[in-house]
mmCIF file of C-alpha atoms and ligand atoms in Angstrom:
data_model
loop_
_atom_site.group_PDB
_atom_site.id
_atom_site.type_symbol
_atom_site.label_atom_id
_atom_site.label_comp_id
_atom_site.label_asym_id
_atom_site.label_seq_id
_atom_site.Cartn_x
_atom_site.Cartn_y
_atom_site.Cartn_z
ATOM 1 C CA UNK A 1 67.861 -127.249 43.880
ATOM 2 C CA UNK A 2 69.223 -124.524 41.198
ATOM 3 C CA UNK A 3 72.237 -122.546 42.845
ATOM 4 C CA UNK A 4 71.456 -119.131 44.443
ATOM 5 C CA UNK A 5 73.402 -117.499 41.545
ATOM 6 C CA UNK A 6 71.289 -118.894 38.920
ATOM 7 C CA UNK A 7 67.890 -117.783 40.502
ATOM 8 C CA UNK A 8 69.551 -114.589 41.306
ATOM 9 C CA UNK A 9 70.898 -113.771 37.998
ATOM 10 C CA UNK A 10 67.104 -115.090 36.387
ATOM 11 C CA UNK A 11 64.981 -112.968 38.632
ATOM 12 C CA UNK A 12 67.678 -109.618 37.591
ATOM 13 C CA UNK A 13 67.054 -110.476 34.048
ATOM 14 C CA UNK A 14 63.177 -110.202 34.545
ATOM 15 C CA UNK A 15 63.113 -106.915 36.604
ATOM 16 C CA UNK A 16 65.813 -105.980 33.539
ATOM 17 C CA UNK A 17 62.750 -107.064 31.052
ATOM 18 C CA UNK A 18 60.598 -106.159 33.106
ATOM 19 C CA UNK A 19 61.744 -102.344 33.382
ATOM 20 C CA UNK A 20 62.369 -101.817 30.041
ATOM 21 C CA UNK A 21 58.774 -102.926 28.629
ATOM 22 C CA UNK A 22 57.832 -100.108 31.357
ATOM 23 C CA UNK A 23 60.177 -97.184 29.925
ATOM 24 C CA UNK A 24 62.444 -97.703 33.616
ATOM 25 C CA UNK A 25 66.263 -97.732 34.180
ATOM 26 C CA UNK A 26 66.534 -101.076 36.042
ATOM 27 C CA UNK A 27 68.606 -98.881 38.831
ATOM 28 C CA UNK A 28 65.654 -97.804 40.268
ATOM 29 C CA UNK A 29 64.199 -100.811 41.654
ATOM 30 C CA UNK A 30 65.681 -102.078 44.673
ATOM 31 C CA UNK A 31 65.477 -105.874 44.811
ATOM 32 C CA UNK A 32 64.830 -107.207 48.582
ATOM 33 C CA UNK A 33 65.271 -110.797 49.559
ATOM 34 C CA UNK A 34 63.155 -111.778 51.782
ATOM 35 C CA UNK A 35 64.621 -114.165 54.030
ATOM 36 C CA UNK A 36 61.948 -115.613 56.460
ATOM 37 C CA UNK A 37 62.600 -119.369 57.100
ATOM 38 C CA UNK A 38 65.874 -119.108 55.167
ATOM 39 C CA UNK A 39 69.293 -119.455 57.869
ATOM 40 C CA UNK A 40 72.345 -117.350 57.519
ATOM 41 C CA UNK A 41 73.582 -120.279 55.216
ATOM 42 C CA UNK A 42 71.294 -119.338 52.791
ATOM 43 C CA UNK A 43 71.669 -115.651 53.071
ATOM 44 C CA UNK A 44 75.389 -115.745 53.249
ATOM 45 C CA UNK A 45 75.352 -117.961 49.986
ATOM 46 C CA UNK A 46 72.256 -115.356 48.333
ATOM 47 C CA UNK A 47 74.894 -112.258 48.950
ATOM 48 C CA UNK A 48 77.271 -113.972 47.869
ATOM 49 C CA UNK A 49 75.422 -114.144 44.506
ATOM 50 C CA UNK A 50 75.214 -110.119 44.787
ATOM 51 C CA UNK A 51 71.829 -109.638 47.262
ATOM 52 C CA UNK A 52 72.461 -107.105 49.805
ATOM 53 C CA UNK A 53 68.940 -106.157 51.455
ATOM 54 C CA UNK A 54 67.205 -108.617 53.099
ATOM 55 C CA UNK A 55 63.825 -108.242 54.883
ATOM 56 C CA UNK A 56 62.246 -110.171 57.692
ATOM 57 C CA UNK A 57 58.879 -110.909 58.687
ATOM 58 C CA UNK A 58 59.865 -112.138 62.517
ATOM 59 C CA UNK A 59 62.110 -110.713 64.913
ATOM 60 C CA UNK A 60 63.043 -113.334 67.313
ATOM 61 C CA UNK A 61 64.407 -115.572 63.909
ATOM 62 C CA UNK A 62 65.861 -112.396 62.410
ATOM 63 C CA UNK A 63 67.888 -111.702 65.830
ATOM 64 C CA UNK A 64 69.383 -115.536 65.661
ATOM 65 C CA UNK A 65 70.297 -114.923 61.848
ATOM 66 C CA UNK A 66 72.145 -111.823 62.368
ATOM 67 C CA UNK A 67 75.109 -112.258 64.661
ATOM 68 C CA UNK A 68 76.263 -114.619 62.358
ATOM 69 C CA UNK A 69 76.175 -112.143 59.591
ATOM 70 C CA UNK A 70 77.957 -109.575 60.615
ATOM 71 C CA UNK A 71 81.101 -109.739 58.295
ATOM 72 C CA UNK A 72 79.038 -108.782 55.679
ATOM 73 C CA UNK A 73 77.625 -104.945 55.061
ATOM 74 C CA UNK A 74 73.588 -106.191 54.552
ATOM 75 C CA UNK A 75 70.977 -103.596 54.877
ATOM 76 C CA UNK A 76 68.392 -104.923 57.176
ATOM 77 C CA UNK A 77 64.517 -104.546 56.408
ATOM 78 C CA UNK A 78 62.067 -105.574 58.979
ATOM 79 C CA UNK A 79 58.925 -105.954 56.876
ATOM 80 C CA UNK A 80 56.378 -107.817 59.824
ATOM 81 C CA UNK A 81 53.686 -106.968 61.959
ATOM 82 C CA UNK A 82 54.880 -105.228 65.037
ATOM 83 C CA UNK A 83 53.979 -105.503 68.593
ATOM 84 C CA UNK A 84 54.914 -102.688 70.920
ATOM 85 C CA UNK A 85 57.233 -105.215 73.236
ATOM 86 C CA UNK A 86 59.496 -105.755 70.146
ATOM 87 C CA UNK A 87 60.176 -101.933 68.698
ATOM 88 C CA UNK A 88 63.086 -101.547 70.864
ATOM 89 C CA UNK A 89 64.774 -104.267 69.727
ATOM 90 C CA UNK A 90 63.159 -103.431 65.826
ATOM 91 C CA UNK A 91 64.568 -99.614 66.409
ATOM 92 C CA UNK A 92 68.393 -101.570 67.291
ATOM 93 C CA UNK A 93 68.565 -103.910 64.606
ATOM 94 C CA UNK A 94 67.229 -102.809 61.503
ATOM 95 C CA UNK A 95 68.336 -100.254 58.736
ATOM 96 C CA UNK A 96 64.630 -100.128 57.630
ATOM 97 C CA UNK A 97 60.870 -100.934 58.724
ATOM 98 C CA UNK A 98 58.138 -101.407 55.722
ATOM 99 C CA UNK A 99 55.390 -102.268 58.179
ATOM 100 C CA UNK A 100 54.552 -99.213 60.191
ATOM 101 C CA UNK A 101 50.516 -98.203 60.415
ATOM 102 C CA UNK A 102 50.357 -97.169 63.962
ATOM 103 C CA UNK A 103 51.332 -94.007 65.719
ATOM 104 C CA UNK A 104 52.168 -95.683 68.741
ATOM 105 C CA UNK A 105 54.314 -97.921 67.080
ATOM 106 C CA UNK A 106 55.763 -94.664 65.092
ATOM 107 C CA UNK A 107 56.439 -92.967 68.256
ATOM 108 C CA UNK A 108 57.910 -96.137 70.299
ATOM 109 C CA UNK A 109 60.354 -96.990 67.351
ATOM 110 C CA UNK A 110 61.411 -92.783 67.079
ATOM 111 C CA UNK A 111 61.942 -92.985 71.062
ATOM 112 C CA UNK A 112 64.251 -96.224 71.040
ATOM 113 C CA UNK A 113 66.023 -95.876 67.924
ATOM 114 C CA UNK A 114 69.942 -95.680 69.131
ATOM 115 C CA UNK A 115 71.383 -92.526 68.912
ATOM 116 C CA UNK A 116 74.829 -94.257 67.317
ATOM 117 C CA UNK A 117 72.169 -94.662 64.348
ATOM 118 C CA UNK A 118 71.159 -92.949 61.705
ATOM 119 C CA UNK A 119 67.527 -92.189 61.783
ATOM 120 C CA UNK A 120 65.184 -95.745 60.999
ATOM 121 C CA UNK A 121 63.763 -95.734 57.277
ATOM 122 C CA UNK A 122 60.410 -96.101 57.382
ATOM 123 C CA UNK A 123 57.424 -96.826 54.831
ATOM 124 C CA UNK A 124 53.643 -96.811 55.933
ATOM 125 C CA UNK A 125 52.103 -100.068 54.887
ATOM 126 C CA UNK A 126 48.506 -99.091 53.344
ATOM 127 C CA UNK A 127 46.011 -101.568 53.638
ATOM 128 C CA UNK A 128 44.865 -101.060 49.791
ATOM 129 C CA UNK A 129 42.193 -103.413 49.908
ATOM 130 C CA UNK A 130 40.449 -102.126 53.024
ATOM 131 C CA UNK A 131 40.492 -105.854 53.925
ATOM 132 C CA UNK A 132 39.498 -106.411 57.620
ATOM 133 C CA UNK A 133 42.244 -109.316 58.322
ATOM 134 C CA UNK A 134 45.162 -107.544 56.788
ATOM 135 C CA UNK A 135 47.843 -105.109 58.635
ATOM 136 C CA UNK A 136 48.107 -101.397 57.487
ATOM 137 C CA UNK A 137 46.687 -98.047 57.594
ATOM 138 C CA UNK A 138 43.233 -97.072 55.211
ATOM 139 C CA UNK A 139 43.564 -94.500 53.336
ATOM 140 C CA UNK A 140 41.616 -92.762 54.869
ATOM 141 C CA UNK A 141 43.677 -92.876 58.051
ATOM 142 C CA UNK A 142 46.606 -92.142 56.115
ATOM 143 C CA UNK A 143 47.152 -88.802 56.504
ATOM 144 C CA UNK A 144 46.939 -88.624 60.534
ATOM 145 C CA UNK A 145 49.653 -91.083 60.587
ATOM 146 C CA UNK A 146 51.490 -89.186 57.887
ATOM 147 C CA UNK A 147 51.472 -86.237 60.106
ATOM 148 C CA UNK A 148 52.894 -87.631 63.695
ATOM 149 C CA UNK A 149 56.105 -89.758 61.421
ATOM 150 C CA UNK A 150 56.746 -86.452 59.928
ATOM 151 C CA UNK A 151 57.194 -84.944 63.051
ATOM 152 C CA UNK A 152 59.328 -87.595 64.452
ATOM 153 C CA UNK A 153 63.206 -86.661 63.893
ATOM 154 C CA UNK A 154 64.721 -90.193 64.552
ATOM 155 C CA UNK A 155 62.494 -91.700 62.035
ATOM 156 C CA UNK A 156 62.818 -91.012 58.068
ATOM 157 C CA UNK A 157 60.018 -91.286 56.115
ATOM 158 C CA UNK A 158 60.722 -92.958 52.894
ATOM 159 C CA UNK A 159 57.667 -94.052 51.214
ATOM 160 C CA UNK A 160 54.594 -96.853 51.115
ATOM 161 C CA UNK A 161 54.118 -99.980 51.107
ATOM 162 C CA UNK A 162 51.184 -102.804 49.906
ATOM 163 C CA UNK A 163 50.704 -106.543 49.917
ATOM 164 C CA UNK A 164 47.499 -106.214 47.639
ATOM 165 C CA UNK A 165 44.601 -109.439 48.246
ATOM 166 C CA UNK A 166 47.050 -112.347 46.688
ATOM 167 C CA UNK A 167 43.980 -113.626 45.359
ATOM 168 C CA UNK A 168 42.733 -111.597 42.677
ATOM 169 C CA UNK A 169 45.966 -111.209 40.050
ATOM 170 C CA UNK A 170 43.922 -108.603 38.154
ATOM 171 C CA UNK A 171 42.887 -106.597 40.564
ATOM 172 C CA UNK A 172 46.725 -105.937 41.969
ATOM 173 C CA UNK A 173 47.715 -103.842 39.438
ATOM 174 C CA UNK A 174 44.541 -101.074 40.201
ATOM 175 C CA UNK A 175 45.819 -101.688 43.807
ATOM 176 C CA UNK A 176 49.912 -101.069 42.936
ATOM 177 C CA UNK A 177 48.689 -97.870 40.730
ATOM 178 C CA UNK A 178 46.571 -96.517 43.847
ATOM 179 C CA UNK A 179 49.579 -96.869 45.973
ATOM 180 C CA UNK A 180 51.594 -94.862 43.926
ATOM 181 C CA UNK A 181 48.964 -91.902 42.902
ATOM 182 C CA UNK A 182 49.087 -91.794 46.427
ATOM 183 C CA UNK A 183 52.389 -91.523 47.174
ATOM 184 C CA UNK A 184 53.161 -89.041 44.020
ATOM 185 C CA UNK A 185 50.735 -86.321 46.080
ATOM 186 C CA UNK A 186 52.278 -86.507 49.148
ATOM 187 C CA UNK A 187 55.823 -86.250 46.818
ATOM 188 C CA UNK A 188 54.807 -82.439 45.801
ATOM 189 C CA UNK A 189 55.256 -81.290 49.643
ATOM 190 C CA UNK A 190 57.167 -83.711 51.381
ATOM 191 C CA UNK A 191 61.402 -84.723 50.129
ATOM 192 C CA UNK A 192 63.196 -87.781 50.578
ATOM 193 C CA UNK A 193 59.866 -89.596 49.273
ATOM 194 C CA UNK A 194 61.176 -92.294 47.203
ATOM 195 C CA UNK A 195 60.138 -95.811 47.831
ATOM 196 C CA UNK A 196 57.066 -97.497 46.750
ATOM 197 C CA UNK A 197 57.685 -101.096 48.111
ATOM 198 C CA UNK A 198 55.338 -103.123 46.493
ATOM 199 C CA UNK A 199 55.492 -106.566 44.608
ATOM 200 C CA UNK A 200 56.514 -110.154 45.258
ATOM 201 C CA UNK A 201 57.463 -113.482 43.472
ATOM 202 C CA UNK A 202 54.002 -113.360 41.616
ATOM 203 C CA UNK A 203 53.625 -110.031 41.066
ATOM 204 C CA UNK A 204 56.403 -108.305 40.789
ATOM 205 C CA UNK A 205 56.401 -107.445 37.118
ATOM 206 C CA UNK A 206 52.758 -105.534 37.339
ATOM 207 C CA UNK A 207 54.128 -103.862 40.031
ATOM 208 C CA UNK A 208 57.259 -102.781 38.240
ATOM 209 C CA UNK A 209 55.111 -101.610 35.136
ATOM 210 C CA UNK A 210 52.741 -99.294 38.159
ATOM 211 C CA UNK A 211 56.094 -97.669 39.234
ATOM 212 C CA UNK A 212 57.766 -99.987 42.325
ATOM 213 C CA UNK A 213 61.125 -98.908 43.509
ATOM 214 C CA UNK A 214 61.380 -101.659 45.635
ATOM 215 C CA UNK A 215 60.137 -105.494 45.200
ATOM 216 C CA UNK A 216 60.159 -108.500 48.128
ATOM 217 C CA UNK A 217 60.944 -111.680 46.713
ATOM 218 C CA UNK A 218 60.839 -114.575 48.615
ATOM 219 C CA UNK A 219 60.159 -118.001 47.024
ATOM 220 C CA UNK A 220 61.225 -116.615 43.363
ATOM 221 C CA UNK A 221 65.046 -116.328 44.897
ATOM 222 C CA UNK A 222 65.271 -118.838 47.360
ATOM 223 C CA UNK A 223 62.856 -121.825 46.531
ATOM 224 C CA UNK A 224 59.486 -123.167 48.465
ATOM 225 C CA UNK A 225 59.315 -122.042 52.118
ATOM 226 C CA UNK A 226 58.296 -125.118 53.812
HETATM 227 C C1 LIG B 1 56.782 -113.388 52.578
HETATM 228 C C2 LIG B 1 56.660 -111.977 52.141
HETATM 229 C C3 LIG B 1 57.124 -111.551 50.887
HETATM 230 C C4 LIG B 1 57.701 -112.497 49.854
HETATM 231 O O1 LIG B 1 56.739 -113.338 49.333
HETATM 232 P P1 LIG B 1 57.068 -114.345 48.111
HETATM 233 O O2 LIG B 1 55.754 -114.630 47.532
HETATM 234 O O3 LIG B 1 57.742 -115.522 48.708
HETATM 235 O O4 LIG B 1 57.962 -113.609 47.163
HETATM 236 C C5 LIG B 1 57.014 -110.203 50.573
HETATM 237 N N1 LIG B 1 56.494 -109.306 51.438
HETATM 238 C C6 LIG B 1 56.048 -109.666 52.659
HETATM 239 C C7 LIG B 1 55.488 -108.631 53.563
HETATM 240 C C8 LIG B 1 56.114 -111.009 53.039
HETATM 241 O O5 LIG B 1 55.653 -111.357 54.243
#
């Protein structure tokens, strides 16, 4: 198995490549290791090698991991589905959410965010694809939710986010550019807008070219989940 360093060093030098065939200062993309099925070995070792946002798909594994990381100054990204029973402890433990597309969820995580806390980063996931087994908001639906976030002083809305269908490489990067045409409208009224989190291990050079601030990289950083 290659040493965290090396795969972390490799993977900066292609969002470095990557950025400048797209005209981009490499600064503005945010590279987020996600750590599902990786243990605060791993994660310790991964920060080590200079990663310092991590994202999580589950909460009761995430809320093992962390106690045991709290030397370190990690910015925590909880980037799931999420069930109303677990957005108090969400609202407690995490820096950022990338998978909000309900206002009930919205609401719950706004009312049970400490108030020792800064308010919760938040993106909208969009469910680009209209697909009928995948999380997120439509588009068309978009703007309701856009409406009761904005409203909602303990949460900060930061951007979107996209996991376009994994199965159709070409048609990702009409999906990435749709995501961020629709971000860029809401940007003319609304500040703070500034994340597009979109891309993974196998896609996370179209996305860069479409304009993604912020990439989740799983497998490219850390190996094979098993
Ligand atoms: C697992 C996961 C990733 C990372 O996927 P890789 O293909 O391993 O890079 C990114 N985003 C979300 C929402 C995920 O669940």
């Amino acid at each position: 198995m290659t040493e965290p360093s090396v795969r972390w060093t490799a993977l900066q030098q292609r969002i470095d490549q990557a950025c400048r065939a797209a005209g981009r200062d490499p600064d503005e993309v945010t590279l987020l290791a996600v750590s599902k099925t990786r243990d605060a070995a791993a994660i310790r070792a991964l920060h080590q090698a200079g990663a310092r946002h991590f994202g999580e798909n589950y909460l009761q594994e995430a809320l093992e991991k962390q106690p045991a990381l709290t030397d370190l100054p990690l910015v925590w990204h909880f980037i799931g589905p999420i069930q109303s029973n677990k957005t108090r402890e969400i609202a407690s433990h995490f820096h950022w959410v990338h998978s909000l597309d309900r206002v009930k969820i919205a609401r719950r995580l706004n009312d049970q965010r400490p108030a020792s806390l800064p308010p919760l980063n938040v993106c909208l996931q969009v469910n680009i694809d209209d697909e009928t087994s995948k999380s997120g908001v439509s588009l068309a639906e978009l703007p309701t939710l856009v409406e009761a976030v904005t409203a909602l002083p303990r949460l900060q809305w930061r951007g979107l986010m996209a996991i376009p269908r994994a199965d159709a490489p070409d048609h990702n990067r009409a999906a990435f550019r749709t995501l961020a045409m629709t971000l860029s409208q809401w940007r003319h009224t609304i500040p703070g807008l500034d994340t597009l989190s979109m891309g993974m291990s196998d896609d996370f050079e179209v996305a860069i070219a479409e304009g993604a601030t912020l990439i989740r990289i799983g497998t490219a950083l850390f190996g094979p989940r098993n």
